[in-house]
Tab-separated table of C-alpha atoms and ligand atoms in Angstrom:
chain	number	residue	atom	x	y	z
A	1	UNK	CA	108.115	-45.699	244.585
A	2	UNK	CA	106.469	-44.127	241.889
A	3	UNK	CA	102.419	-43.526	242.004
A	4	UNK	CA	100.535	-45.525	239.661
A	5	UNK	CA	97.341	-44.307	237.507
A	6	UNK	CA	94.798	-47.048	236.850
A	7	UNK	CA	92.875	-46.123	233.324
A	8	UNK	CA	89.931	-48.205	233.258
A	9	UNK	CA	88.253	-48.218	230.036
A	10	UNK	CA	91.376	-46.748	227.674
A	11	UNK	CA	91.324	-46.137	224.206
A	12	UNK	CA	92.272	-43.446	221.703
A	13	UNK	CA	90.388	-40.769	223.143
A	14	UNK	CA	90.622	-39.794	226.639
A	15	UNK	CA	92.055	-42.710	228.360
A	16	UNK	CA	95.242	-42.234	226.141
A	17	UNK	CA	95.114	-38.934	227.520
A	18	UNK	CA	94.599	-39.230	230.846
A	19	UNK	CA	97.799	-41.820	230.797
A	20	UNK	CA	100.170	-39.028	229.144
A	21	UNK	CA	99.038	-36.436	231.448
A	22	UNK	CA	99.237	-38.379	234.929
A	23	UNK	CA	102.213	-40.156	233.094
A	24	UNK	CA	104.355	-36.846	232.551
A	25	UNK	CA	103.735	-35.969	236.332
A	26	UNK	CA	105.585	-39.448	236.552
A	27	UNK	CA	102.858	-42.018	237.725
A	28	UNK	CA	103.519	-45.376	235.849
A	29	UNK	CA	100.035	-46.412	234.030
A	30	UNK	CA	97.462	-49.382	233.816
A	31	UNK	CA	95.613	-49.551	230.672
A	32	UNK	CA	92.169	-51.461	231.140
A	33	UNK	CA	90.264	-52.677	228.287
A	34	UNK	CA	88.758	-55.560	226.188
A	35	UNK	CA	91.085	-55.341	222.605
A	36	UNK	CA	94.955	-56.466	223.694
A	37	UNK	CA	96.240	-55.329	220.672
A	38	UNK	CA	94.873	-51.986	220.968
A	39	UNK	CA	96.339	-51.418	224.729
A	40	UNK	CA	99.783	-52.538	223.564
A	41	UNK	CA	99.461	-50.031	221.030
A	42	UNK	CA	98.883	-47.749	223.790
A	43	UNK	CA	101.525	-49.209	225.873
A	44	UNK	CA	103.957	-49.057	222.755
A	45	UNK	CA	103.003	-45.222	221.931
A	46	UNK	CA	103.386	-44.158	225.577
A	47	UNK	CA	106.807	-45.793	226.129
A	48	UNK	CA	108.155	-43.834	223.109
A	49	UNK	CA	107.291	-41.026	225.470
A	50	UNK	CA	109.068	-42.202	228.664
A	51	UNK	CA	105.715	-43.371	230.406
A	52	UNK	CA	105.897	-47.021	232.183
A	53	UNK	CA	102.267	-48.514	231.405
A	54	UNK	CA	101.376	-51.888	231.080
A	55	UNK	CA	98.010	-53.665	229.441
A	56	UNK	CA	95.192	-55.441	231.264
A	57	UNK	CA	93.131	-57.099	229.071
A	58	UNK	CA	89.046	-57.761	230.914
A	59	UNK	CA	85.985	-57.010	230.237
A	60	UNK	CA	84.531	-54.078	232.623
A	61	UNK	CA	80.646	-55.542	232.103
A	62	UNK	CA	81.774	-58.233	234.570
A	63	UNK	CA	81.711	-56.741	238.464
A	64	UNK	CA	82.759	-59.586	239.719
A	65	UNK	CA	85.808	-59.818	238.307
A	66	UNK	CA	86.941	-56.613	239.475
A	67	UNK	CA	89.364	-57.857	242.490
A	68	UNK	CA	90.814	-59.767	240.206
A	69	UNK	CA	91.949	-57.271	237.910
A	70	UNK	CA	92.668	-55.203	240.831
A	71	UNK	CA	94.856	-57.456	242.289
A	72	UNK	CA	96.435	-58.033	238.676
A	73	UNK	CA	97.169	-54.375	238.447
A	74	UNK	CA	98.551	-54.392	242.308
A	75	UNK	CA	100.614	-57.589	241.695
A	76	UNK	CA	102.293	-55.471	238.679
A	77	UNK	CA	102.756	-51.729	240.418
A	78	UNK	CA	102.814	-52.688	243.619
A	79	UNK	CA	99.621	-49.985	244.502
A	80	UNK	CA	97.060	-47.618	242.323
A	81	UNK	CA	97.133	-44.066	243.766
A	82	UNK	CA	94.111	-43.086	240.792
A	83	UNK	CA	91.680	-44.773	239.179
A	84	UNK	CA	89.902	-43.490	236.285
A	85	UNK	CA	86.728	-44.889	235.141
A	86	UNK	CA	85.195	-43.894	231.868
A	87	UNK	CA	84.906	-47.367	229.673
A	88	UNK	CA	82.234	-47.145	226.480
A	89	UNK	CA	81.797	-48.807	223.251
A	90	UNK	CA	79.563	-49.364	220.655
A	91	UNK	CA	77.169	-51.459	222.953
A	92	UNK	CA	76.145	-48.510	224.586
A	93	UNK	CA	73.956	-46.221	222.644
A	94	UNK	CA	71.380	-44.277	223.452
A	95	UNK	CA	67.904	-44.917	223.471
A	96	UNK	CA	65.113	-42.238	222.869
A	97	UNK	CA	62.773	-42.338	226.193
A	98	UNK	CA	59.886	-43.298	224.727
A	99	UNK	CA	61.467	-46.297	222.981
A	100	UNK	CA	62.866	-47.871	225.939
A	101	UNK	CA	63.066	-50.919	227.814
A	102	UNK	CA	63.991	-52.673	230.962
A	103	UNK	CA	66.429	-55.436	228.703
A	104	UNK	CA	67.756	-52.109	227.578
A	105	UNK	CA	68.771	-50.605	230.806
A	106	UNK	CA	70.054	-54.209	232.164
A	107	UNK	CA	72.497	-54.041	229.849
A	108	UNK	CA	73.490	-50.336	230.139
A	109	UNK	CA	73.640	-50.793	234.236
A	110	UNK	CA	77.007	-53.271	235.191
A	111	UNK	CA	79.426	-51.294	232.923
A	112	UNK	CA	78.218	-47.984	233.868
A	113	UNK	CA	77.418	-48.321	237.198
A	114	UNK	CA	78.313	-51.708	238.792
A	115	UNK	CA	81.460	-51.853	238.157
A	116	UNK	CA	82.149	-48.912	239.042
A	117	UNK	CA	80.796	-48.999	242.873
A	118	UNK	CA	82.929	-52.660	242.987
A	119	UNK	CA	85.760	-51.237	242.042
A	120	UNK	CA	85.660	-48.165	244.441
A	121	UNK	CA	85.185	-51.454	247.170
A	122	UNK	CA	88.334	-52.769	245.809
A	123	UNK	CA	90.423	-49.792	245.868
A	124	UNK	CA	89.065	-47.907	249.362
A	125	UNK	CA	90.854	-50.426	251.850
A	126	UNK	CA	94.213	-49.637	249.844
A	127	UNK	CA	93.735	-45.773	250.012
A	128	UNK	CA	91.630	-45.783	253.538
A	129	UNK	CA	95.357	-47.288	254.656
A	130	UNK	CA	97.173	-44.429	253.101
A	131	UNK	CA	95.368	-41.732	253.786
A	132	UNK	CA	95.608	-40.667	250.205
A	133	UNK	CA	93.893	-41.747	247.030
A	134	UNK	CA	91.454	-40.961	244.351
A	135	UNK	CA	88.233	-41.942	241.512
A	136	UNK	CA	87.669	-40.173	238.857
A	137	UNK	CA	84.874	-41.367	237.300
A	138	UNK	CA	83.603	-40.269	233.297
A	139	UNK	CA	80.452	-39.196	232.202
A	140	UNK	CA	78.225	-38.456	228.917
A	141	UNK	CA	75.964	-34.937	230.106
A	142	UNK	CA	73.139	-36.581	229.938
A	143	UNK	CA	73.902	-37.915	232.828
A	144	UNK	CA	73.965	-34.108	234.295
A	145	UNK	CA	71.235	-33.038	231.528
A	146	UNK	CA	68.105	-34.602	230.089
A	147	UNK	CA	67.559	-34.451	226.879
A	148	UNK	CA	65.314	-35.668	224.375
A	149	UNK	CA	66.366	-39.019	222.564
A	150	UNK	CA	69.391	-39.439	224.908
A	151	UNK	CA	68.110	-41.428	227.277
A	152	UNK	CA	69.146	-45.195	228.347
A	153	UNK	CA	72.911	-43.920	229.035
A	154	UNK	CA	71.768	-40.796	230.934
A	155	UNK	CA	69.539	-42.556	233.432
A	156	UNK	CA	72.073	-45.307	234.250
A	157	UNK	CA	74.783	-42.679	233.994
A	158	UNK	CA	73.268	-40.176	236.616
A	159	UNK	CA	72.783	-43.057	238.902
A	160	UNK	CA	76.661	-43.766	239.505
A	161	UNK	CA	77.266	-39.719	239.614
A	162	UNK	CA	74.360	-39.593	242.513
A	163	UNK	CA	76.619	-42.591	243.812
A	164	UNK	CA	79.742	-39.916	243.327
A	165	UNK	CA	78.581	-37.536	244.938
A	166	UNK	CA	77.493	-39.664	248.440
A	167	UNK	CA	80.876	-40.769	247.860
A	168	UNK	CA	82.814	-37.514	247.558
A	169	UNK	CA	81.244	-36.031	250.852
A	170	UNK	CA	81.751	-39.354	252.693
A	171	UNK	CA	85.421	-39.396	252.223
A	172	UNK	CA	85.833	-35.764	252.795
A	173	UNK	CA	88.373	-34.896	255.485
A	174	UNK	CA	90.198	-38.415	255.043
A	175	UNK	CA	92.696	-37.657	251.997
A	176	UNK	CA	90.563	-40.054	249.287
A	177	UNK	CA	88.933	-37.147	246.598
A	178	UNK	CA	86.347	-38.814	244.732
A	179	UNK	CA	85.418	-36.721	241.673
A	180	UNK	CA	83.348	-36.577	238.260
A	181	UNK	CA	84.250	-35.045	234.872
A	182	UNK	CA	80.806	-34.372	232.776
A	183	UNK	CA	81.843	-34.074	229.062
A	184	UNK	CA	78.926	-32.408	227.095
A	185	UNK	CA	81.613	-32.443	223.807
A	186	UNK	CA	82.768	-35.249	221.153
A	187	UNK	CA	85.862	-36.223	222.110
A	188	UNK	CA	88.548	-35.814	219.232
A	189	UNK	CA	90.794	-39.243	218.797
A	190	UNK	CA	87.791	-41.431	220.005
A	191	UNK	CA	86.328	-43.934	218.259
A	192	UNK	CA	82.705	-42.928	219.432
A	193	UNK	CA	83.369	-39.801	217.785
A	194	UNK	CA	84.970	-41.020	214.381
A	195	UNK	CA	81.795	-43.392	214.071
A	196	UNK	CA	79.490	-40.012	215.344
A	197	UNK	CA	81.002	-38.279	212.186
A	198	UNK	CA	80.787	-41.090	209.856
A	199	UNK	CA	76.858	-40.920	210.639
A	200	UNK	CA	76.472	-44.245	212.716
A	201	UNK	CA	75.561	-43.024	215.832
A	202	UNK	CA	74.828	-39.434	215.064
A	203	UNK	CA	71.571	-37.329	215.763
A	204	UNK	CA	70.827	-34.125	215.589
A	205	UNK	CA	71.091	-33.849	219.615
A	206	UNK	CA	74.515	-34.347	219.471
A	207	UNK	CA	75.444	-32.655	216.714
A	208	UNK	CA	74.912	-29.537	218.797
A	209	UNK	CA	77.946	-30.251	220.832
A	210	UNK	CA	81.226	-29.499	220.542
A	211	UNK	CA	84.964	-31.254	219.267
A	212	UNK	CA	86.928	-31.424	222.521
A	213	UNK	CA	90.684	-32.297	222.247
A	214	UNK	CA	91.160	-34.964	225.288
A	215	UNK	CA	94.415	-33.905	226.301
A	216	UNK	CA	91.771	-30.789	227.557
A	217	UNK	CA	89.798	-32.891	229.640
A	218	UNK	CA	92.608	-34.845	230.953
A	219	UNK	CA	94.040	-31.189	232.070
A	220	UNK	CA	90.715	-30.994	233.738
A	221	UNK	CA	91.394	-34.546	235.848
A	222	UNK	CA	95.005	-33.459	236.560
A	223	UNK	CA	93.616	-30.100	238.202
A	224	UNK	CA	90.762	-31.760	239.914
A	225	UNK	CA	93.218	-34.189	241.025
A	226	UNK	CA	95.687	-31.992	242.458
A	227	UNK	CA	92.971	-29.814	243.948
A	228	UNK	CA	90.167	-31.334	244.952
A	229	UNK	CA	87.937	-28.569	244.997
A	230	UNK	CA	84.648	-29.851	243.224
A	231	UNK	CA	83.218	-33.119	243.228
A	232	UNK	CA	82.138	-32.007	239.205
A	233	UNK	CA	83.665	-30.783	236.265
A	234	UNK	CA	81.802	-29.770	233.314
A	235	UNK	CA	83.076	-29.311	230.188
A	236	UNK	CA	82.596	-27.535	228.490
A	237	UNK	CA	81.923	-25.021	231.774
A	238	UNK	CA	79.321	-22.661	230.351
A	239	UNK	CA	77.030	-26.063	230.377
A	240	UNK	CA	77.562	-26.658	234.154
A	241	UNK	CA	74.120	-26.831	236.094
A	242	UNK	CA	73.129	-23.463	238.032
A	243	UNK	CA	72.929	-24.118	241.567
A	244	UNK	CA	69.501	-23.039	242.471
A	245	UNK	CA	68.290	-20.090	244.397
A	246	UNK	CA	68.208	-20.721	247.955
B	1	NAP	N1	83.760	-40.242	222.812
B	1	NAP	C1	82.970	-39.207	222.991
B	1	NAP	O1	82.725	-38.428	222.073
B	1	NAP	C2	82.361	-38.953	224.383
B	1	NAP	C3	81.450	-37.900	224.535
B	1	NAP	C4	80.966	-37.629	225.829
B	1	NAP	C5	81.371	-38.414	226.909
B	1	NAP	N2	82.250	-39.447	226.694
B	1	NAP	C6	82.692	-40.218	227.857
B	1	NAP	O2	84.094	-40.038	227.986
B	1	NAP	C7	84.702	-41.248	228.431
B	1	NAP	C8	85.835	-41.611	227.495
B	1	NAP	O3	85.311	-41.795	226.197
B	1	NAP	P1	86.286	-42.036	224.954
B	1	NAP	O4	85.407	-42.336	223.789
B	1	NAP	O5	87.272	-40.944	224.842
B	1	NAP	O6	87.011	-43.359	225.441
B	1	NAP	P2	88.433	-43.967	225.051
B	1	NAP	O7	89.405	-43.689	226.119
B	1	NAP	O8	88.788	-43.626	223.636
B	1	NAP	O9	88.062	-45.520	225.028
B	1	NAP	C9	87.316	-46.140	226.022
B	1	NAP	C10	87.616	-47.610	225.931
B	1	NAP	O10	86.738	-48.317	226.815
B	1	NAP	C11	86.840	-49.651	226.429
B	1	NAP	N3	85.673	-50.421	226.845
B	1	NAP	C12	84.420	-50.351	226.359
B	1	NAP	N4	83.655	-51.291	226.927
B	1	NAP	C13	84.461	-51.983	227.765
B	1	NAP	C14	84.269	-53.106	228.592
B	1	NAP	N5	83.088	-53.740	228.659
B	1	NAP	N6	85.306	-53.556	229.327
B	1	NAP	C15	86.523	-52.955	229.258
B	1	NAP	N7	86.756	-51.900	228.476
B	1	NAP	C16	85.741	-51.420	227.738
B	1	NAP	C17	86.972	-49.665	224.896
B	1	NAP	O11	87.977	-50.604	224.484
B	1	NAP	P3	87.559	-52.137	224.167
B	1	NAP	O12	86.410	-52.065	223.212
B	1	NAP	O13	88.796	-52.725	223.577
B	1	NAP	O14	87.181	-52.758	225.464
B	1	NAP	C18	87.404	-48.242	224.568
B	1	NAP	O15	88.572	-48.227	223.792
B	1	NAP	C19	83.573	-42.270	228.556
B	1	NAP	O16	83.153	-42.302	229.897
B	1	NAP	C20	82.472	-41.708	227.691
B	1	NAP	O17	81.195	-42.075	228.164
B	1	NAP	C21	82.748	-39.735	225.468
């Protein structure tokens, strides 16, 4: 039976990236998101490559509705092996610290770090049975790195990699790798980056950061899937946090 690749949160940037690069290794693919006709574009586009993936149409801002969806993806593959988490959209911007609010962060917090503890819940019994099994979850940097005027994402965002990183040392020794990929780059393909360069969302804090191509960072999951060395991968590396003198 082939392994299967969950992608929740997949659109032209890195989640169509992450399915081509777990999908060449042969996993068959799940494509989570809210737009149907932009998965089956997905779907369509992979296929022409010789990659199984099917569409799952929900919205990721709902944790309760996470089993569900799990069990919709399950009732289709038969299992998920990986899980990738990294869903954004224009909802979530950032906010400058000074300007924000507590509606602000209620809104930020099930998408970006609700759902994402559910749907570890959902997939741990599954894995825990296996012995085998693995989260990768996606982050902005300033979830790693404060900066000025990027707030609102980063605090929520840091909360779910603290989460991570419990995570990755409680499942150590039992063949589940939990993992996080820290992406201080616009990511080429995405449509957070085409609106970035159109001058929607753009500041001069992220301006400073570089284009990464996501077939890159999806080279960084495959690695940190296959070895399971770190709990974190920053990308670009040179912006990875010193560990501190001890
Ligand atoms: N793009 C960048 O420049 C950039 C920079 C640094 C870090 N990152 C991080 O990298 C990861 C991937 O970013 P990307 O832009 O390359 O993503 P992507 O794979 O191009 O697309 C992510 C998809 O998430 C979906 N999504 C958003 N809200 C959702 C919701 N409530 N429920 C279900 N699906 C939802 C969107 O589709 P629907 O709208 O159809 O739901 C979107 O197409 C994210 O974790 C992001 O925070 C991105």
């Amino acid at each position: 039976m082939s392994k299967v690749i969950a992608v929740f949160g997949a659109g032209t940037g890195l989640g169509v990236s992450v399915a081509r690069r777990f999908g060449r290794e042969g996993f068959q693919v799940a494509l989570v998101a809210r737009r149907k006709d932009r998965l089956d574009a997905l779907v369509e586009q992979l296929a022409g490559e010789g990659i199984e993936a099917a569409a799952f149409s929900a919205d990721l801002s709902e944790p309760a509705e996470v089993p569900a969806l799990v069990a919709a993806v399950r009732d289709r593959f038969g299992r998920i092996d990986v899980l990738e988490y990294g869903p954004i959209g224009f909802e979530q911007n950032f906010t400058p610290a000074a300007e924000l609010d507590a509606a602000t962060l209620e809104g930020l917090i099930p998408l970006l770090l609700l759902t994402p503890v559910e749907v570890v819940r959902a997939v741990l019994p599954e894995w825990t049975e296996r012995g085998d099994g693995a989260f990768l979850l996606t982050q902005g940097y300033s979830a790693v790195q404060p900066m000025p005027h990027l707030s609102g994402i980063g605090p929520v965002m840091s909360a779910a990699r603290n989460y991570l990183y419990s995570l990755n040392g409680e499942l150590a020794d039992t063949g589940i790798y939990a993992g996080t990929l820290s992406i201080a780059a616009s990511i080429a393909r995405s449509e957070m980056a085409e609106a970035a360069t159109a001058g929607a969302a753009a500041s001069e804090s992220l301006a400073a950061f570089p284009v990464v191509d996501p077939d890159d960072l999806a080279e960084h999951y495959w690695d940190m899937y296959t070895k399971r060395d770190r709990v974190e991968q920053v990308h670009p590396e040179s912006l990875a946090p010193q560990p501190t003198a001890g």
